[in-house]
CSV table of C-alpha atoms in Angstrom, one decimal:
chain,number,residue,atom,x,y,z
B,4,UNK,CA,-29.5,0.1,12.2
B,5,UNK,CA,-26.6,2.3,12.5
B,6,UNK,CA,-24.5,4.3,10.2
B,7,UNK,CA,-21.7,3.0,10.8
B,8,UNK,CA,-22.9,-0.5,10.2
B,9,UNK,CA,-24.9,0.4,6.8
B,10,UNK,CA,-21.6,1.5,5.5
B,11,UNK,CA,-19.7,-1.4,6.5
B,12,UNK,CA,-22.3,-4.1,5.5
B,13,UNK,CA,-22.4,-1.6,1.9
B,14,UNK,CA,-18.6,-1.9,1.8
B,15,UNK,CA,-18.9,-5.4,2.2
B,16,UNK,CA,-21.4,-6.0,-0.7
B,17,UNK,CA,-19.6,-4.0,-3.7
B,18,UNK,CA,-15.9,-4.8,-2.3
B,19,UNK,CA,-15.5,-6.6,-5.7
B,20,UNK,CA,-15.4,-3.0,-7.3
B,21,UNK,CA,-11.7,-0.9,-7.2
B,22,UNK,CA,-11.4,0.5,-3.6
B,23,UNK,CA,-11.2,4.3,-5.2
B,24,UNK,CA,-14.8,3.0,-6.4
B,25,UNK,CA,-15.6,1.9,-3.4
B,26,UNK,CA,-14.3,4.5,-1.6
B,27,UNK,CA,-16.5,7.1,-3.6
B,28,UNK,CA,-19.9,4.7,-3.1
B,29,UNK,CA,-18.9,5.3,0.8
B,30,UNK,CA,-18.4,9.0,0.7
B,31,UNK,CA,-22.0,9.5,-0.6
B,32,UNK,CA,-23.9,7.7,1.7
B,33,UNK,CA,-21.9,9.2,4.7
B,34,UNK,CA,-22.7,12.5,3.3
B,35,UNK,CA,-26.4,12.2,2.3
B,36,UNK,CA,-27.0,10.2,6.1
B,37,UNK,CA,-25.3,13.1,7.9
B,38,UNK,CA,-26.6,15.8,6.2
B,39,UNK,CA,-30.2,14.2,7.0
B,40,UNK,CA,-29.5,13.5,10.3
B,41,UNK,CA,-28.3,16.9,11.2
B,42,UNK,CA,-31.4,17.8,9.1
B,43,UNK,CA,-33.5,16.7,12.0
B,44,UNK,CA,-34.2,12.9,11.0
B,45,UNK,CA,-33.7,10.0,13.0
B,46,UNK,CA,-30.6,8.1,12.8
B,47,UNK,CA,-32.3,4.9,12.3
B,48,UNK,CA,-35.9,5.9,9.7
B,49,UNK,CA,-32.8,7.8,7.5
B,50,UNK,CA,-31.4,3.9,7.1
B,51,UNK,CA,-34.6,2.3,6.5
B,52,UNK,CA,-35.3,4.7,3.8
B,53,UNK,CA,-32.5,3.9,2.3
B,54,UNK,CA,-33.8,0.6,1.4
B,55,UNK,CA,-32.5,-2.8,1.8
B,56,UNK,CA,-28.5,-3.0,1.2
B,57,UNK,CA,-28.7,-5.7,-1.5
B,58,UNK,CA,-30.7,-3.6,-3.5
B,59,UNK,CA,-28.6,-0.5,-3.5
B,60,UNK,CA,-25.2,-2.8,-4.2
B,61,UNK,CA,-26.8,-4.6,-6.8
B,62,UNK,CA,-27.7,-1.5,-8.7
B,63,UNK,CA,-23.9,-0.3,-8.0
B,64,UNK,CA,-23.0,-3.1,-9.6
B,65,UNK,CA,-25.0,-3.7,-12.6
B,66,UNK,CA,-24.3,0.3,-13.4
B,67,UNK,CA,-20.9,-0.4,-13.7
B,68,UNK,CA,-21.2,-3.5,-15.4
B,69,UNK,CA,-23.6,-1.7,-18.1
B,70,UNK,CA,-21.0,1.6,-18.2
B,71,UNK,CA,-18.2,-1.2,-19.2
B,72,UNK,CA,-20.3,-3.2,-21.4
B,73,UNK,CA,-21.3,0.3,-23.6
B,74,UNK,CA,-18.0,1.2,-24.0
B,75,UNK,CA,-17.0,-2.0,-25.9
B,76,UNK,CA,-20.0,-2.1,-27.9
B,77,UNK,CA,-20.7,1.2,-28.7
B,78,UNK,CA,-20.3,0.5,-32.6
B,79,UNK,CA,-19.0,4.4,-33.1
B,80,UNK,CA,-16.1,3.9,-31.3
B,81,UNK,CA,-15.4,0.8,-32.2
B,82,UNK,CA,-15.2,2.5,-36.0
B,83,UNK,CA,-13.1,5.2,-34.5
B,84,UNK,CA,-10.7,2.6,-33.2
B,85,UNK,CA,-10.3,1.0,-36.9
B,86,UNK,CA,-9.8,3.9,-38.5
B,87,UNK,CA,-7.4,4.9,-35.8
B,88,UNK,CA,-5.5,0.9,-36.7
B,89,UNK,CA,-5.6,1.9,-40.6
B,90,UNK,CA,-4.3,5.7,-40.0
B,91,UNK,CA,-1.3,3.8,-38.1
B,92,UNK,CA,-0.6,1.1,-40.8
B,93,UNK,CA,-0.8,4.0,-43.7
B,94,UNK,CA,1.5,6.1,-41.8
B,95,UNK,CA,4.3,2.9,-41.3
B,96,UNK,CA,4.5,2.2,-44.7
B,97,UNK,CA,4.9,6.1,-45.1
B,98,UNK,CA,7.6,5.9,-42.7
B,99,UNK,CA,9.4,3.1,-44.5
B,100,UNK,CA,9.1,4.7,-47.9
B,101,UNK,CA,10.4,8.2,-46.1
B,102,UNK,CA,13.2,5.9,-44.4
B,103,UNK,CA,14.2,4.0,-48.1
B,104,UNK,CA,13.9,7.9,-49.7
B,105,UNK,CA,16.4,8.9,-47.0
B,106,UNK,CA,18.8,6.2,-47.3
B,107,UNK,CA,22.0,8.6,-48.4
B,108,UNK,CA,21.5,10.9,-46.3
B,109,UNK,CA,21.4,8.3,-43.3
B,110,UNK,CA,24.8,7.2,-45.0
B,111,UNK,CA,26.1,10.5,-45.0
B,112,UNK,CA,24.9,11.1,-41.2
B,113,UNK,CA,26.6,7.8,-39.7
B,114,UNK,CA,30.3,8.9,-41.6
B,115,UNK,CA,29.4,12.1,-39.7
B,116,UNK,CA,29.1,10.0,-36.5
B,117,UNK,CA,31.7,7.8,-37.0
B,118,UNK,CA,34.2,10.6,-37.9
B,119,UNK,CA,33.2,12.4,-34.7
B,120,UNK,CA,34.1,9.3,-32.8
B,121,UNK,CA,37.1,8.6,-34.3
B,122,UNK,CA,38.3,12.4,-33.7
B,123,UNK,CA,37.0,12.1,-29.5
B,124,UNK,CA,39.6,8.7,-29.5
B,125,UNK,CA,41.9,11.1,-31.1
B,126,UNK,CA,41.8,13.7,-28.6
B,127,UNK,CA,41.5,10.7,-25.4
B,128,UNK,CA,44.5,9.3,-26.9
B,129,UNK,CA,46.4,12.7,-27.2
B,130,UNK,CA,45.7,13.4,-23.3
B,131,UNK,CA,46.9,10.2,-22.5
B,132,UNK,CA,50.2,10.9,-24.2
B,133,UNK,CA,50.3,14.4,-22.6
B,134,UNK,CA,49.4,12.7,-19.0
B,135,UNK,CA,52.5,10.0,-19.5
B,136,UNK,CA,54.9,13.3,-20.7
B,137,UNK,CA,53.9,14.6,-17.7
B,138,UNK,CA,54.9,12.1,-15.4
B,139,UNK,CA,58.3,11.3,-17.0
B,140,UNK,CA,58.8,15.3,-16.8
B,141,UNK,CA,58.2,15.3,-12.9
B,142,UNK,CA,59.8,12.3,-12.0
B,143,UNK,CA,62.8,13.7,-14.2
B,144,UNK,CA,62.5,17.1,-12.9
B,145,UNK,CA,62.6,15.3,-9.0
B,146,UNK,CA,65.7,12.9,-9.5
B,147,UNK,CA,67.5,15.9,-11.6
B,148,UNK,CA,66.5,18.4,-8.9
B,149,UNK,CA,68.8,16.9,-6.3
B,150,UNK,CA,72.0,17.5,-9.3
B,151,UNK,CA,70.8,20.9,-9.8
B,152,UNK,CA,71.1,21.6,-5.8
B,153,UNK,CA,74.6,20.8,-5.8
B,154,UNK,CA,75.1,23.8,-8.4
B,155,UNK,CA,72.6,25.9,-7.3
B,156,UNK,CA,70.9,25.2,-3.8
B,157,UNK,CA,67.9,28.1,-4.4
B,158,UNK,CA,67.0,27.0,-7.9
B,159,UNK,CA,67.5,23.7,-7.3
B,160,UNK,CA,65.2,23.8,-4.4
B,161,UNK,CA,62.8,25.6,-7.0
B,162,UNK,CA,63.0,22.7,-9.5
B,163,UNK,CA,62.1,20.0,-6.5
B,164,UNK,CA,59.4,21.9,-5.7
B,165,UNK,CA,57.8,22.2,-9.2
B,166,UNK,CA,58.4,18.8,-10.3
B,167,UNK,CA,57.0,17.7,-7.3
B,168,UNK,CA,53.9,20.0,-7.8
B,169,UNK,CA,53.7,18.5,-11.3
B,170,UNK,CA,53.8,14.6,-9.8
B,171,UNK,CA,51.1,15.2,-7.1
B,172,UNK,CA,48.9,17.1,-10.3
B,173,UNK,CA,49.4,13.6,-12.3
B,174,UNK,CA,48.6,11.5,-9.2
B,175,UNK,CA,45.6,13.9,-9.1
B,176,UNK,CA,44.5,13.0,-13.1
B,177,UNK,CA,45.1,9.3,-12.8
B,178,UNK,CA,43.0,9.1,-9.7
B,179,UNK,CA,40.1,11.4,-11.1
B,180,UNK,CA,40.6,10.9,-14.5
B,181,UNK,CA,41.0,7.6,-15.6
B,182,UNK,CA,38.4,5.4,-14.0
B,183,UNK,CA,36.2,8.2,-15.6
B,184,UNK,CA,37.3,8.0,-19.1
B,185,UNK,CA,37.4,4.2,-19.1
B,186,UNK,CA,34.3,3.8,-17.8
B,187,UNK,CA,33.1,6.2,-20.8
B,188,UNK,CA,35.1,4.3,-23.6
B,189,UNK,CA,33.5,1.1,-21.5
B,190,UNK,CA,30.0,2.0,-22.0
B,191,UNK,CA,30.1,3.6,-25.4
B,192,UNK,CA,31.9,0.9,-26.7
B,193,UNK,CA,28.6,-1.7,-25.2
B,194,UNK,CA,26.6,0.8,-26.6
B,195,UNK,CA,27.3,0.7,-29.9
B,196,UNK,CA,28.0,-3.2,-29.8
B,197,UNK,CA,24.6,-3.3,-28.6
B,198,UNK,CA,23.4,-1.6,-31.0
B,199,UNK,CA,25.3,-3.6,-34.1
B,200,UNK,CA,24.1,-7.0,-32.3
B,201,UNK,CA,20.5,-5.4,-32.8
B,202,UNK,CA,20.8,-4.6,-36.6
B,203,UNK,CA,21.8,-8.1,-37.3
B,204,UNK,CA,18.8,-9.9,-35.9
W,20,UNK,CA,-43.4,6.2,-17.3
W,21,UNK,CA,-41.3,4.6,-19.9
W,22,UNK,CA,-37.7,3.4,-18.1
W,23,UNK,CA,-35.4,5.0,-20.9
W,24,UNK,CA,-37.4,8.2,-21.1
W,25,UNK,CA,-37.7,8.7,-17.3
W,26,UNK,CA,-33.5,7.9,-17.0
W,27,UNK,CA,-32.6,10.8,-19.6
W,28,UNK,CA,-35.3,13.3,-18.2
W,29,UNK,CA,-33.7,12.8,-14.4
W,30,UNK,CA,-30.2,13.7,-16.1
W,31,UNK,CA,-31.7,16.7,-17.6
W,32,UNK,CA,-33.0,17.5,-14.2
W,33,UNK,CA,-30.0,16.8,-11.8
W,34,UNK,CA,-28.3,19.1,-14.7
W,35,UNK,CA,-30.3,21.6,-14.1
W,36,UNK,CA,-30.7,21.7,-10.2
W,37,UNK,CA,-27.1,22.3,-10.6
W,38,UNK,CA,-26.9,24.7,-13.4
W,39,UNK,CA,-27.0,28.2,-11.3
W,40,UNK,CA,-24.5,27.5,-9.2
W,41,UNK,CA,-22.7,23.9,-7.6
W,42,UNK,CA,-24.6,21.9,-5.4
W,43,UNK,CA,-24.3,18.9,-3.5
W,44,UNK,CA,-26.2,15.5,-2.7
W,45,UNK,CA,-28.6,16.4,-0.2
W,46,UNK,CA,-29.5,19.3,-1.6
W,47,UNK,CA,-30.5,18.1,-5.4
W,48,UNK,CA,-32.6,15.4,-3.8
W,49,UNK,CA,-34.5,18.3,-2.1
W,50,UNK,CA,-34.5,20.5,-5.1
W,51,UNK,CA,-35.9,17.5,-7.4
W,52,UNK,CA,-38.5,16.0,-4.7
W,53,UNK,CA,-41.6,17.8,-6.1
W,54,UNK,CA,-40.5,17.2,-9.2
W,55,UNK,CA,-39.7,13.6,-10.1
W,56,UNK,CA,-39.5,10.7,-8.3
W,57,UNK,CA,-35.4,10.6,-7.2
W,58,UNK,CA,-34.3,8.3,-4.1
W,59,UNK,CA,-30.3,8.2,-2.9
W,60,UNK,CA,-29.5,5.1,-4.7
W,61,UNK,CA,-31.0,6.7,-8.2
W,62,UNK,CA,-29.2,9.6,-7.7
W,63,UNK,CA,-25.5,8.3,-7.3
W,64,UNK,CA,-24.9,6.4,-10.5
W,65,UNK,CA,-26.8,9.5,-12.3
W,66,UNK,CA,-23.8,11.5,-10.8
W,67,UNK,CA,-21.5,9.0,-11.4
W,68,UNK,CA,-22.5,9.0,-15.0
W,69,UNK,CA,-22.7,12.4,-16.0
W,70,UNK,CA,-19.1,13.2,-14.2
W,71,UNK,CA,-17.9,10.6,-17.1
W,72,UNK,CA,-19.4,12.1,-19.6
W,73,UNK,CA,-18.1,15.4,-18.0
W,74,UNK,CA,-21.4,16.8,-18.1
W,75,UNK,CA,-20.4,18.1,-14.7
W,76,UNK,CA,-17.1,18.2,-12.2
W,77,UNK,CA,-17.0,17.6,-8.5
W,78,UNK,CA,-14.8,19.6,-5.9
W,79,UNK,CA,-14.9,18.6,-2.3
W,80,UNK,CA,-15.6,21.4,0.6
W,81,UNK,CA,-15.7,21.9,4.5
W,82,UNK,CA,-18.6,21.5,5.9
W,83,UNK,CA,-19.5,21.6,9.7
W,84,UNK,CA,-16.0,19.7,10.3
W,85,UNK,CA,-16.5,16.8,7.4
W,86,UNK,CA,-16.0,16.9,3.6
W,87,UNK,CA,-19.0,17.5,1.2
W,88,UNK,CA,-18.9,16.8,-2.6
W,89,UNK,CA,-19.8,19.3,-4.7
W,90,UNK,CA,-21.0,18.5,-8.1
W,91,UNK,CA,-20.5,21.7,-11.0
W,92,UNK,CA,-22.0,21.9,-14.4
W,93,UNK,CA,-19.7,21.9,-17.3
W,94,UNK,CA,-20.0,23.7,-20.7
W,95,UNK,CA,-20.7,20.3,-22.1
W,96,UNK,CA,-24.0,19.7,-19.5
W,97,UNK,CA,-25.4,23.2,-20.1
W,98,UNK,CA,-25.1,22.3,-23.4
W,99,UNK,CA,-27.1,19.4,-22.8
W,100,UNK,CA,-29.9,21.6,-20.9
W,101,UNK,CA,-29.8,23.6,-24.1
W,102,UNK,CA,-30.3,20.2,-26.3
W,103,UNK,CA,-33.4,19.4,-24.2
W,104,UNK,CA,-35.2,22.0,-24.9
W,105,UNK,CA,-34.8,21.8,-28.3
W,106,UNK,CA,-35.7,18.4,-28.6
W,107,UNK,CA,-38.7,19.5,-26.4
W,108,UNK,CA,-40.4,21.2,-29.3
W,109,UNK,CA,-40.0,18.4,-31.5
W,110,UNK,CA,-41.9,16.5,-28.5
W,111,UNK,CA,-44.5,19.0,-28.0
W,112,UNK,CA,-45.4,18.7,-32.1
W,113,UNK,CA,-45.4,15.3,-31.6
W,114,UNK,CA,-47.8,15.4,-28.6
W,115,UNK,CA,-49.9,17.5,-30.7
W,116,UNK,CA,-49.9,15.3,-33.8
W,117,UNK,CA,-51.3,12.1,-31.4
W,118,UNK,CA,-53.7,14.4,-30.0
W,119,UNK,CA,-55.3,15.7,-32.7
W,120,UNK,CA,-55.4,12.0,-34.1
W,121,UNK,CA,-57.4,11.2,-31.5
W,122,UNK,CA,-59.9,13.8,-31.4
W,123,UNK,CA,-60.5,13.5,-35.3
């Protein structure tokens, strides 16, 4: 026999292992067969020496099973893993008492938050307000610019070109702006819907 | 030889054949021939289990064109090395203990 078809008959016998595992059971034999053949030996006595295919996948197999098996029985770590469960139910009621212990402070902390929300609506609000003066200013400014170049062409001319400056700036914010801000207010206000439909179940 | 006893003493020598510097498959086998009886098959879930225990680490090379595994000792295997010839005293007054038994 072949290399090639040892390994390929082997693959075929462990292929109910993970293909890294697989992969590595492969890798040896290809190794150790080429390093002996290009030790001198013949192709075909390396293979036979090898011994029959069954033999060497069943042992592959039963290793693994035995590695799995000692690693759920091994009574140490089994011990380790309920001291681990106790440590974690110890430290939870910790955590509770810590949480009860804490309570004002939490109360204290969520005026802090709320406050802080109520002050950022503040200041949204306010730049709304400042965005409409805007506007009304520069459409003002461009109807009132055409009076003003009756009395004074140059300054006139002046105020047309401000106001108009001042429009294309507040077609600028609403465009950039808005969908921005909304979609902000949007998903803080899910977010902390979310998070009150939470505390009641 | 006894199954259990012959599996731990293999470890202790595959650790060894590898304790002065990295080695690879073909190599150990050659090391360990005089030594103890060690075919391909015997050798690869020793490797496999040791690496777990990471009694040693592997590191793949070039050679000639393909890739070769290299298999390194860890602190942890040399400690084993060190355990085994510890626990070899306690054997050899053991040893001694039957012997003189017998020849009383």
């Amino acid at each position: 026999m072949k290399k090639e078809e040892f390994l390929s008959q082997l693959k075929k016998e462990i292929e109910t292992l993970s293909a890294k595992d697989v992969d590595d059971v492969i890798n040896y034999y290809n190794e150790l067969i080429q390093d002996r053949i290009e030790n001198g030996e013949n192709e075909e006595d390396v293979i036979v020496s090898l011994g029959s295919i069954d033999i060497i996948a069943n042992n592959i197999l039963e290793e693994k099973k035995n590695t799995t098996k000692v690693e759920v029985v091994n009574p140490e770590i089994v011990k380790e893993k309920d001291d681990n469960q106790k440590e974690s139910k110890n430290w939870s009621t910790s955590k509770i008492i810590l949480i009860i212990l804490a309570s004002p402070l939490l109360l204290v902390f969520l005026i802090i938050i709320f406050s802080l929300l109520i002050t950022l609506l503040g200041v949204l609000f306010g730049l709304l307000v400042a965005l409409i003066s805007l506007i009304f200013t520069g459409i003002v400014g461009f109807i009132g610019s055409f009076v003003h170049m009756t009395i004074s062409f140059p300054s006139g001319l002046i105020q047309l070109g401000l106001s108009l400056i001042i429009i294309s700036l507040c077609v600028l914010l609403v465009n950039c702006a808005c969908p921005f801000v909304f979609k902000l207010i949007k998903t803080g206000f899910l977010k902390i819907k979310n998070s009150f439909k939470k505390e009641n179940k | 030889m006894n199954a259990q006893l012959k599996k731990g003493l293999i470890e202790v020598c595959v650790l060894a054949a590898i304790e002065k510097e990295p080695s690879y498959g073909y190599k150990i086998i050659n090391d360990l021939k005089n030594i103890i009886d060690l075919s391909e098959s015997t050798l690869y879930p020793i490797l496999r289990r040791l690496e777990a225990s990471n009694q040693l680490k592997t590191f793949t090379m070039d050679y000639n064109g393909r890739l070769r595994k290299y298999y390194q000792i860890t602190d942890l295997g040399k400690n084993k090395i060190k355990e085994f010839k510890m626990e070899w005293q306690e054997m050899e007054s053991i040893y001694n203990f039957i012997i003189r038994r017998e020849n009383q």
